[in-house]
PDB file of C-alpha atoms in Angstrom:
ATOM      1  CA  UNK A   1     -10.391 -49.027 -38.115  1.00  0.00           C
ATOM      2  CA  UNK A   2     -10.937 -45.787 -36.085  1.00  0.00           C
ATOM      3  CA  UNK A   3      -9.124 -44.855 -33.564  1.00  0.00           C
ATOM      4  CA  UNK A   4      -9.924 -45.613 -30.030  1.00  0.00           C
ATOM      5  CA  UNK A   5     -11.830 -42.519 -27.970  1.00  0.00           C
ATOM      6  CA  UNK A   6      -9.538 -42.253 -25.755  1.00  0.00           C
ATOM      7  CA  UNK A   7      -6.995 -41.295 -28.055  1.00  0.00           C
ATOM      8  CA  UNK A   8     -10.114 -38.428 -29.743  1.00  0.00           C
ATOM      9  CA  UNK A   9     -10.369 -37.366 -25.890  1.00  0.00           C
ATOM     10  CA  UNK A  10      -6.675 -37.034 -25.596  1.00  0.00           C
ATOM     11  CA  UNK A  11      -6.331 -35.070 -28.732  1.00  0.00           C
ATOM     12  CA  UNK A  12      -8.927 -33.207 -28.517  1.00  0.00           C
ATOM     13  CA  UNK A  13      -7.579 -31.790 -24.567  1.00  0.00           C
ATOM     14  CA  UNK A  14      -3.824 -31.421 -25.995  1.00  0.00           C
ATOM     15  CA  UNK A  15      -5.749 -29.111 -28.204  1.00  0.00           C
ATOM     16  CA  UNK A  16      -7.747 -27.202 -25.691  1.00  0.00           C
ATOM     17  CA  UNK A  17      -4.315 -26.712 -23.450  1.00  0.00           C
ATOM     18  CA  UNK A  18      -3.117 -25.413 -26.595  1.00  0.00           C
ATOM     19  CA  UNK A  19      -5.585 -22.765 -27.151  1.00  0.00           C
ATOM     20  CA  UNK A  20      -6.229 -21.676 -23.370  1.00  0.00           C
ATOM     21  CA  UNK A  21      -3.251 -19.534 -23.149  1.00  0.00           C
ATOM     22  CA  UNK A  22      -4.073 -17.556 -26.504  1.00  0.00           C
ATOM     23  CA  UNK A  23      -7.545 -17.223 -25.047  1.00  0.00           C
ATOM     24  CA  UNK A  24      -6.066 -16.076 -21.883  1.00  0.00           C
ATOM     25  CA  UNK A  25      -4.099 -13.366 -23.437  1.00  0.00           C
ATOM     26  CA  UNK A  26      -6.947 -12.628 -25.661  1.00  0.00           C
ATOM     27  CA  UNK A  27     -10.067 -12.127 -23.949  1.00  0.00           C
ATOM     28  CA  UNK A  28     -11.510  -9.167 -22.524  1.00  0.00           C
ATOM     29  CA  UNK A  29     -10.501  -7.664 -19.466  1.00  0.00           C
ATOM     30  CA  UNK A  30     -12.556  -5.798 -16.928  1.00  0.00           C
ATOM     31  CA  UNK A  31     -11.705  -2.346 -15.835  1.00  0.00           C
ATOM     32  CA  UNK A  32     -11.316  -1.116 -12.273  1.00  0.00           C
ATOM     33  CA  UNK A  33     -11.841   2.673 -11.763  1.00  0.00           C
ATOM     34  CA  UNK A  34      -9.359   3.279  -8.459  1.00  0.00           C
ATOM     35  CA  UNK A  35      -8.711   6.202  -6.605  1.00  0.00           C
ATOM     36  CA  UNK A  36      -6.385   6.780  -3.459  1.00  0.00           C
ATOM     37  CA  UNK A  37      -5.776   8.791  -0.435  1.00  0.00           C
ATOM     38  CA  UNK A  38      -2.996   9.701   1.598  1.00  0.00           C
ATOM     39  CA  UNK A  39      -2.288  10.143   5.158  1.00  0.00           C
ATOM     40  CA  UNK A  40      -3.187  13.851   6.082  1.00  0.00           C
ATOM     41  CA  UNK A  41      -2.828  15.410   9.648  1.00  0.00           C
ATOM     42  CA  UNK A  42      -3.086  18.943  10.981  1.00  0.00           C
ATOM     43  CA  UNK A  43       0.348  21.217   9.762  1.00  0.00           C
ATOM     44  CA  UNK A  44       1.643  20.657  13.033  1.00  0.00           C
ATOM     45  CA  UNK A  45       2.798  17.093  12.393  1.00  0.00           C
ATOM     46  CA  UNK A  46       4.294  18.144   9.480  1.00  0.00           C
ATOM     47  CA  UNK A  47       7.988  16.797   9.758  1.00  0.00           C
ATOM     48  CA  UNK A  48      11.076  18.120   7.784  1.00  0.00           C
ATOM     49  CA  UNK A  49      14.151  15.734   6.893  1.00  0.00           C
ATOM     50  CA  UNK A  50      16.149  17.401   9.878  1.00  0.00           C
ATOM     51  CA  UNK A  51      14.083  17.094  12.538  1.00  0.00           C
ATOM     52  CA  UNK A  52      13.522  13.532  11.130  1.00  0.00           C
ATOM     53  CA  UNK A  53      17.346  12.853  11.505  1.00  0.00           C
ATOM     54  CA  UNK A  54      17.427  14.793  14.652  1.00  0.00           C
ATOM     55  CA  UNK A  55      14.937  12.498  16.139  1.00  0.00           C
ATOM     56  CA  UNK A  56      16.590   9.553  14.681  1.00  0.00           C
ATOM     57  CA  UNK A  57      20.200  10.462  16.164  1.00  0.00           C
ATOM     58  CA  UNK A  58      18.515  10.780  19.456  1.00  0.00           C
ATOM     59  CA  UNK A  59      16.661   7.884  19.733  1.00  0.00           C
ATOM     60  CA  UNK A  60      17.609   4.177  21.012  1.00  0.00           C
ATOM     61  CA  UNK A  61      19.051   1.874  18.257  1.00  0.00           C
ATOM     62  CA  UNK A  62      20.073   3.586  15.422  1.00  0.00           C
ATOM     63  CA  UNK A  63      24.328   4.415  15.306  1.00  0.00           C
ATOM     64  CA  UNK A  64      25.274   6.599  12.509  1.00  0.00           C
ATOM     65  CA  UNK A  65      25.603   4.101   9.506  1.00  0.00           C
ATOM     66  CA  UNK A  66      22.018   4.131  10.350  1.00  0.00           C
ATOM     67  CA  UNK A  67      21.230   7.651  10.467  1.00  0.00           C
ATOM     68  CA  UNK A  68      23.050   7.878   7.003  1.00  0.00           C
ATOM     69  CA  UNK A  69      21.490   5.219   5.383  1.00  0.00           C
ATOM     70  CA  UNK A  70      18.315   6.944   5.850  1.00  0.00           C
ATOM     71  CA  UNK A  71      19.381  10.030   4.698  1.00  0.00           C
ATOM     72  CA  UNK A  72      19.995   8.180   1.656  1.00  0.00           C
ATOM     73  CA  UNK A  73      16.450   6.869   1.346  1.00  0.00           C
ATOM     74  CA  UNK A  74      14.895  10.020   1.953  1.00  0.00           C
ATOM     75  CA  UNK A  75      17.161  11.638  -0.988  1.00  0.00           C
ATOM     76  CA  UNK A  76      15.980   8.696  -2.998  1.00  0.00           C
ATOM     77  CA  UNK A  77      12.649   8.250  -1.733  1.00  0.00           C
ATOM     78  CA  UNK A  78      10.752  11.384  -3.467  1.00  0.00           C
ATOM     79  CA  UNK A  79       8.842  12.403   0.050  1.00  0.00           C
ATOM     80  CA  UNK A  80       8.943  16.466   0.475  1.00  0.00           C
ATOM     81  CA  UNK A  81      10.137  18.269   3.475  1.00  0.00           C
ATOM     82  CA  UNK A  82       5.856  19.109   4.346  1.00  0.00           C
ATOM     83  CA  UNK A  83       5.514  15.112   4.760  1.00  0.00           C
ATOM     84  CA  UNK A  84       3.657  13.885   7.977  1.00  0.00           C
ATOM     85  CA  UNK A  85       4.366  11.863  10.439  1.00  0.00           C
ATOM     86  CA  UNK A  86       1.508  10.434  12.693  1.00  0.00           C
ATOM     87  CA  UNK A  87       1.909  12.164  16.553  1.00  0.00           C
ATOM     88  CA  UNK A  88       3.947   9.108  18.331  1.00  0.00           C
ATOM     89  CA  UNK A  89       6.415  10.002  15.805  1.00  0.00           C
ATOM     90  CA  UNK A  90       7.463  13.214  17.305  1.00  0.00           C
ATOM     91  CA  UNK A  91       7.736  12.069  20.734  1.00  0.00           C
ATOM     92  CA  UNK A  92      11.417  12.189  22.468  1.00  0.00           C
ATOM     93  CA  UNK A  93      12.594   9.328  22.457  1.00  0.00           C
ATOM     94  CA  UNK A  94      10.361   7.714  20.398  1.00  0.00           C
ATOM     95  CA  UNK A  95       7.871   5.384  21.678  1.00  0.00           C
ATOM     96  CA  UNK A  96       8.045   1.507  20.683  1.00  0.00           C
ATOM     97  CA  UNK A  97       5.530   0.188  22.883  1.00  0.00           C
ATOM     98  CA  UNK A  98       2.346  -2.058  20.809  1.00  0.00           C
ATOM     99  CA  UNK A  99       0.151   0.441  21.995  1.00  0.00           C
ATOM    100  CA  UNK A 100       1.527   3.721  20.420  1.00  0.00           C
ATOM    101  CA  UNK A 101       2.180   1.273  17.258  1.00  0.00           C
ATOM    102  CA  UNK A 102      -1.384   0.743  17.233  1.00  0.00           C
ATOM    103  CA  UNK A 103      -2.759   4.280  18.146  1.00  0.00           C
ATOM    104  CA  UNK A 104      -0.305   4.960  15.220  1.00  0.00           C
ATOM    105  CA  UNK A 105      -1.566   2.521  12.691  1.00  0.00           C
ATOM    106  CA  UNK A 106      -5.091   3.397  13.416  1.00  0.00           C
ATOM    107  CA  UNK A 107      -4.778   6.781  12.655  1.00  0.00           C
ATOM    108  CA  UNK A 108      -2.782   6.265   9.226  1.00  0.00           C
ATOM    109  CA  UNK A 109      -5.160   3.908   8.331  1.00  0.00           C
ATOM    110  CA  UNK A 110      -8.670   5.124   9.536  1.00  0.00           C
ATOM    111  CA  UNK A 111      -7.747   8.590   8.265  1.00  0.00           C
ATOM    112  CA  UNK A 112      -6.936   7.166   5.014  1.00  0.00           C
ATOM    113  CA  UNK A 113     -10.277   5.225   4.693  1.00  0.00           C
ATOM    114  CA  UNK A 114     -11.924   8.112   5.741  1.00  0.00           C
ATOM    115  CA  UNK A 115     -10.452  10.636   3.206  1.00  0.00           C
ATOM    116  CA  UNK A 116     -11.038   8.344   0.478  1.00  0.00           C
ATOM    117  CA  UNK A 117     -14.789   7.477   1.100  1.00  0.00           C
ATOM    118  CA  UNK A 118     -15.208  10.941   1.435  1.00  0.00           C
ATOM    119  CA  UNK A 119     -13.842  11.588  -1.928  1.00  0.00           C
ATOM    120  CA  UNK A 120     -15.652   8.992  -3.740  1.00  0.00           C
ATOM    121  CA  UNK A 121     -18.798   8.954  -1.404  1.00  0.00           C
ATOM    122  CA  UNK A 122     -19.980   5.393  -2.486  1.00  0.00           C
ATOM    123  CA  UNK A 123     -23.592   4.521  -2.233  1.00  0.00           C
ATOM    124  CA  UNK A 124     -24.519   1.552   0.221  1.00  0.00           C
ATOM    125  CA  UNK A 125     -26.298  -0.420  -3.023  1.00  0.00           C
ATOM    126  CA  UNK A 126     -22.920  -0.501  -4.512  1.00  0.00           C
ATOM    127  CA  UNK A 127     -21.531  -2.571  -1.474  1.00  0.00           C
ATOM    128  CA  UNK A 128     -24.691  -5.045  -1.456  1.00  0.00           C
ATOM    129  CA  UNK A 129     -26.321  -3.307   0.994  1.00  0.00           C
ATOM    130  CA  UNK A 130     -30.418  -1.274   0.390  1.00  0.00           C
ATOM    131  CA  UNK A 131     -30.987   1.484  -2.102  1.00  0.00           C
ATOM    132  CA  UNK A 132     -30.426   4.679  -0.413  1.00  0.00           C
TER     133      UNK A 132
END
């Protein structure tokens, strides 16, 4: 007597949830050609670790255990002393208020944008949009 389908269509899926890892770790992947950009400013904002710690020491909220545990990350964290700081940064004391936070986040992250469709200079077809 053969056997029943559903037991075929059983099988036959215990099989299939067999193979669709190894197919998973087999197939072809597609490649994504990235590039990146970096916050850049003028030289002025340029900021050195001790004016950073200066700054820091100054500044509401931060005690010394603080001031040295940043010191450590900077050690650790591989940024140079010609790293820059957006401009609300350098203000005494430093501001905290939502609108220098944004004013700060738009200029790290328009100038960002900016630099990097500069550098790859995409074509509006690319994005969906009309031949050029």
């Amino acid at each position: 007597m053969p056997p029943p389908r559903a037991l075929l269509h059983c099988g036959s899926s215990m099989q299939l949830k067999r193979l669709k890892p190894l197919y998973l770790m087999l197939r072809p992947r597609a490649v994504y050609l990235v590039d990146f950009a970096c916050f850049r400013t003028k030289p002025n904002c340029r900021v050195p670790f001790a004016t950073f710690l200066d700054h820091s020491r100054v500044g509401p909220g931060f005690d010394e255990h603080s001031v040295r545990f940043m010191t450590w990350l900077l050690e650790q964290s591989g940024l140079g002393e010609e790293t820059c700081l957006p401009y609300v940064q350098h203000y005494i004391p430093l501001s905290r208020d939502l609108e220098s936070s944004r004013v700060e986040a738009e200029v790290v992250i328009f100038s960002a944008i900016d630099d990097l469709i500069t550098k790859t200079a995409p074509r509006e077809r690319a994005h969906g949009g009309a031949p050029p």
